[in-house]
């Protein structure tokens, strides 16, 4: 009789253990699913938007020679300086923070300082106040250039282009310096036509 009376309690105990075990297994399975989903969903998002990914993009552009990091105080005092010599004003990036979207190009705030024209050709001296750089731009055929000189009048650097290849020259530093744009038109005209020094 002892075995008969203990049978329901043993059965009840087995059922309780079984329910407890099933609950534990479900809890473990749910925890595992949650952790797996969290890793799969959040890991790529962190890699794409975290500061490391952003810094790497800016560093890649700078390493390729297509950008430079310059703090705002330096830009206010001296522009991008000789770091912008020979660079394309429309595509060279000036980063002010190591983030891929925190940059600008010198062409963004450029304005025309002066224009030199003759019957066949014209050239503009373009200037960026933020970068303190200058370059020449034209819409006509011929060789054109931007010249940079020191305040003493001594030649510093010249960037030359051909209108058939490009419609503007590379930049020259113009912080505490002077620059002018010149064009040598195709056809019967001889010599260079130049803007004023700026």
mmCIF file of C-alpha atoms in Angstrom, residues 34-146:
data_model
loop_
_atom_site.group_PDB
_atom_site.id
_atom_site.type_symbol
_atom_site.label_atom_id
_atom_site.label_comp_id
_atom_site.label_asym_id
_atom_site.label_seq_id
_atom_site.Cartn_x
_atom_site.Cartn_y
_atom_site.Cartn_z
ATOM 1 C CA UNK A 34 17.315 37.332 -27.848
ATOM 2 C CA UNK A 35 21.110 37.388 -27.607
ATOM 3 C CA UNK A 36 21.560 36.055 -31.124
ATOM 4 C CA UNK A 37 19.118 38.612 -32.572
ATOM 5 C CA UNK A 38 20.757 41.426 -30.625
ATOM 6 C CA UNK A 39 24.205 40.552 -31.922
ATOM 7 C CA UNK A 40 23.024 40.114 -35.504
ATOM 8 C CA UNK A 41 20.935 43.309 -35.579
ATOM 9 C CA UNK A 42 23.083 45.700 -33.567
ATOM 10 C CA UNK A 43 26.608 44.700 -34.562
ATOM 11 C CA UNK A 44 26.439 45.943 -38.178
ATOM 12 C CA UNK A 45 24.617 49.130 -37.121
ATOM 13 C CA UNK A 46 27.373 49.962 -34.643
ATOM 14 C CA UNK A 47 30.047 49.287 -37.231
ATOM 15 C CA UNK A 48 28.308 51.499 -39.798
ATOM 16 C CA UNK A 49 27.479 54.442 -37.560
ATOM 17 C CA UNK A 50 30.038 54.300 -34.782
ATOM 18 C CA UNK A 51 32.812 56.903 -34.554
ATOM 19 C CA UNK A 52 35.402 54.392 -35.741
ATOM 20 C CA UNK A 53 33.664 53.852 -39.079
ATOM 21 C CA UNK A 54 33.262 57.586 -39.616
ATOM 22 C CA UNK A 55 36.862 58.356 -38.715
ATOM 23 C CA UNK A 56 38.057 55.617 -41.055
ATOM 24 C CA UNK A 57 36.190 57.158 -44.010
ATOM 25 C CA UNK A 58 37.740 60.588 -43.427
ATOM 26 C CA UNK A 59 41.168 58.992 -42.873
ATOM 27 C CA UNK A 60 40.840 57.060 -46.158
ATOM 28 C CA UNK A 61 40.098 60.251 -48.123
ATOM 29 C CA UNK A 62 42.984 62.107 -46.461
ATOM 30 C CA UNK A 63 45.409 59.200 -47.032
ATOM 31 C CA UNK A 64 44.453 59.175 -50.727
ATOM 32 C CA UNK A 65 45.465 62.847 -50.977
ATOM 33 C CA UNK A 66 41.887 63.977 -51.634
ATOM 34 C CA UNK A 67 41.419 65.863 -48.363
ATOM 35 C CA UNK A 68 43.095 67.430 -45.352
ATOM 36 C CA UNK A 69 42.191 67.867 -41.676
ATOM 37 C CA UNK A 70 42.437 71.501 -40.528
ATOM 38 C CA UNK A 71 41.002 72.847 -37.295
ATOM 39 C CA UNK A 72 38.712 75.876 -37.440
ATOM 40 C CA UNK A 73 41.172 78.176 -35.618
ATOM 41 C CA UNK A 74 43.872 77.522 -38.234
ATOM 42 C CA UNK A 75 41.381 78.058 -41.046
ATOM 43 C CA UNK A 76 40.338 81.398 -39.574
ATOM 44 C CA UNK A 77 43.957 82.549 -39.194
ATOM 45 C CA UNK A 78 45.590 81.294 -42.393
ATOM 46 C CA UNK A 79 43.146 79.254 -44.466
ATOM 47 C CA UNK A 80 44.334 75.902 -45.727
ATOM 48 C CA UNK A 81 47.734 77.309 -46.692
ATOM 49 C CA UNK A 82 50.125 75.389 -48.910
ATOM 50 C CA UNK A 83 48.149 72.189 -48.149
ATOM 51 C CA UNK A 84 45.738 73.367 -50.869
ATOM 52 C CA UNK A 85 48.428 74.195 -53.450
ATOM 53 C CA UNK A 86 47.833 72.102 -56.562
ATOM 54 C CA UNK A 87 44.470 70.728 -55.369
ATOM 55 C CA UNK A 88 41.119 70.803 -57.181
ATOM 56 C CA UNK A 89 38.864 73.457 -55.592
ATOM 57 C CA UNK A 90 35.723 71.514 -56.523
ATOM 58 C CA UNK A 91 36.651 68.136 -55.021
ATOM 59 C CA UNK A 92 39.456 68.533 -52.452
ATOM 60 C CA UNK A 93 37.897 68.124 -48.985
ATOM 61 C CA UNK A 94 38.704 70.346 -46.018
ATOM 62 C CA UNK A 95 37.717 68.328 -42.923
ATOM 63 C CA UNK A 96 37.090 70.225 -39.702
ATOM 64 C CA UNK A 97 36.186 67.031 -37.779
ATOM 65 C CA UNK A 98 37.092 63.405 -38.454
ATOM 66 C CA UNK A 99 33.676 62.559 -39.815
ATOM 67 C CA UNK A 100 32.885 61.842 -43.479
ATOM 68 C CA UNK A 101 30.151 64.509 -43.718
ATOM 69 C CA UNK A 102 32.003 67.274 -41.795
ATOM 70 C CA UNK A 103 33.952 68.819 -44.662
ATOM 71 C CA UNK A 104 33.588 71.408 -47.374
ATOM 72 C CA UNK A 105 35.331 72.260 -50.634
ATOM 73 C CA UNK A 106 36.893 75.622 -51.410
ATOM 74 C CA UNK A 107 34.634 76.070 -54.458
ATOM 75 C CA UNK A 108 31.555 76.187 -52.200
ATOM 76 C CA UNK A 109 32.118 79.794 -51.088
ATOM 77 C CA UNK A 110 34.142 80.999 -54.088
ATOM 78 C CA UNK A 111 33.483 84.282 -55.842
ATOM 79 C CA UNK A 112 34.974 86.021 -58.883
ATOM 80 C CA UNK A 113 37.468 88.704 -57.872
ATOM 81 C CA UNK A 114 38.271 89.988 -61.357
ATOM 82 C CA UNK A 115 37.929 89.046 -65.037
ATOM 83 C CA UNK A 116 40.361 89.575 -67.908
ATOM 84 C CA UNK A 117 38.742 89.627 -71.330
ATOM 85 C CA UNK A 118 39.603 90.215 -74.949
ATOM 86 C CA UNK A 119 37.560 89.628 -78.131
ATOM 87 C CA UNK A 120 38.354 85.888 -78.167
ATOM 88 C CA UNK A 121 38.840 84.794 -74.570
ATOM 89 C CA UNK A 122 38.181 85.529 -70.953
ATOM 90 C CA UNK A 123 39.476 84.284 -67.631
ATOM 91 C CA UNK A 124 38.267 84.757 -64.053
ATOM 92 C CA UNK A 125 40.253 84.920 -60.863
ATOM 93 C CA UNK A 126 38.259 82.843 -58.353
ATOM 94 C CA UNK A 127 38.799 83.191 -54.618
ATOM 95 C CA UNK A 128 37.629 81.251 -51.542
ATOM 96 C CA UNK A 129 37.396 83.409 -48.412
ATOM 97 C CA UNK A 130 37.165 80.388 -46.138
ATOM 98 C CA UNK A 131 40.154 78.518 -47.632
ATOM 99 C CA UNK A 132 42.003 81.708 -48.634
ATOM 100 C CA UNK A 133 42.933 80.150 -51.956
ATOM 101 C CA UNK A 134 42.716 81.350 -55.580
ATOM 102 C CA UNK A 135 42.458 79.714 -59.014
ATOM 103 C CA UNK A 136 41.741 80.622 -62.629
ATOM 104 C CA UNK A 137 38.568 79.658 -64.493
ATOM 105 C CA UNK A 138 37.604 80.073 -68.140
ATOM 106 C CA UNK A 139 34.921 79.038 -70.619
ATOM 107 C CA UNK A 140 36.969 79.566 -73.784
ATOM 108 C CA UNK A 141 39.779 77.756 -75.578
ATOM 109 C CA UNK A 142 43.419 78.435 -74.823
ATOM 110 C CA UNK A 143 46.019 78.021 -72.137
ATOM 111 C CA UNK A 144 45.278 79.668 -68.821
ATOM 112 C CA UNK A 145 46.974 79.873 -65.440
ATOM 113 C CA UNK A 146 46.896 81.216 -61.929
#
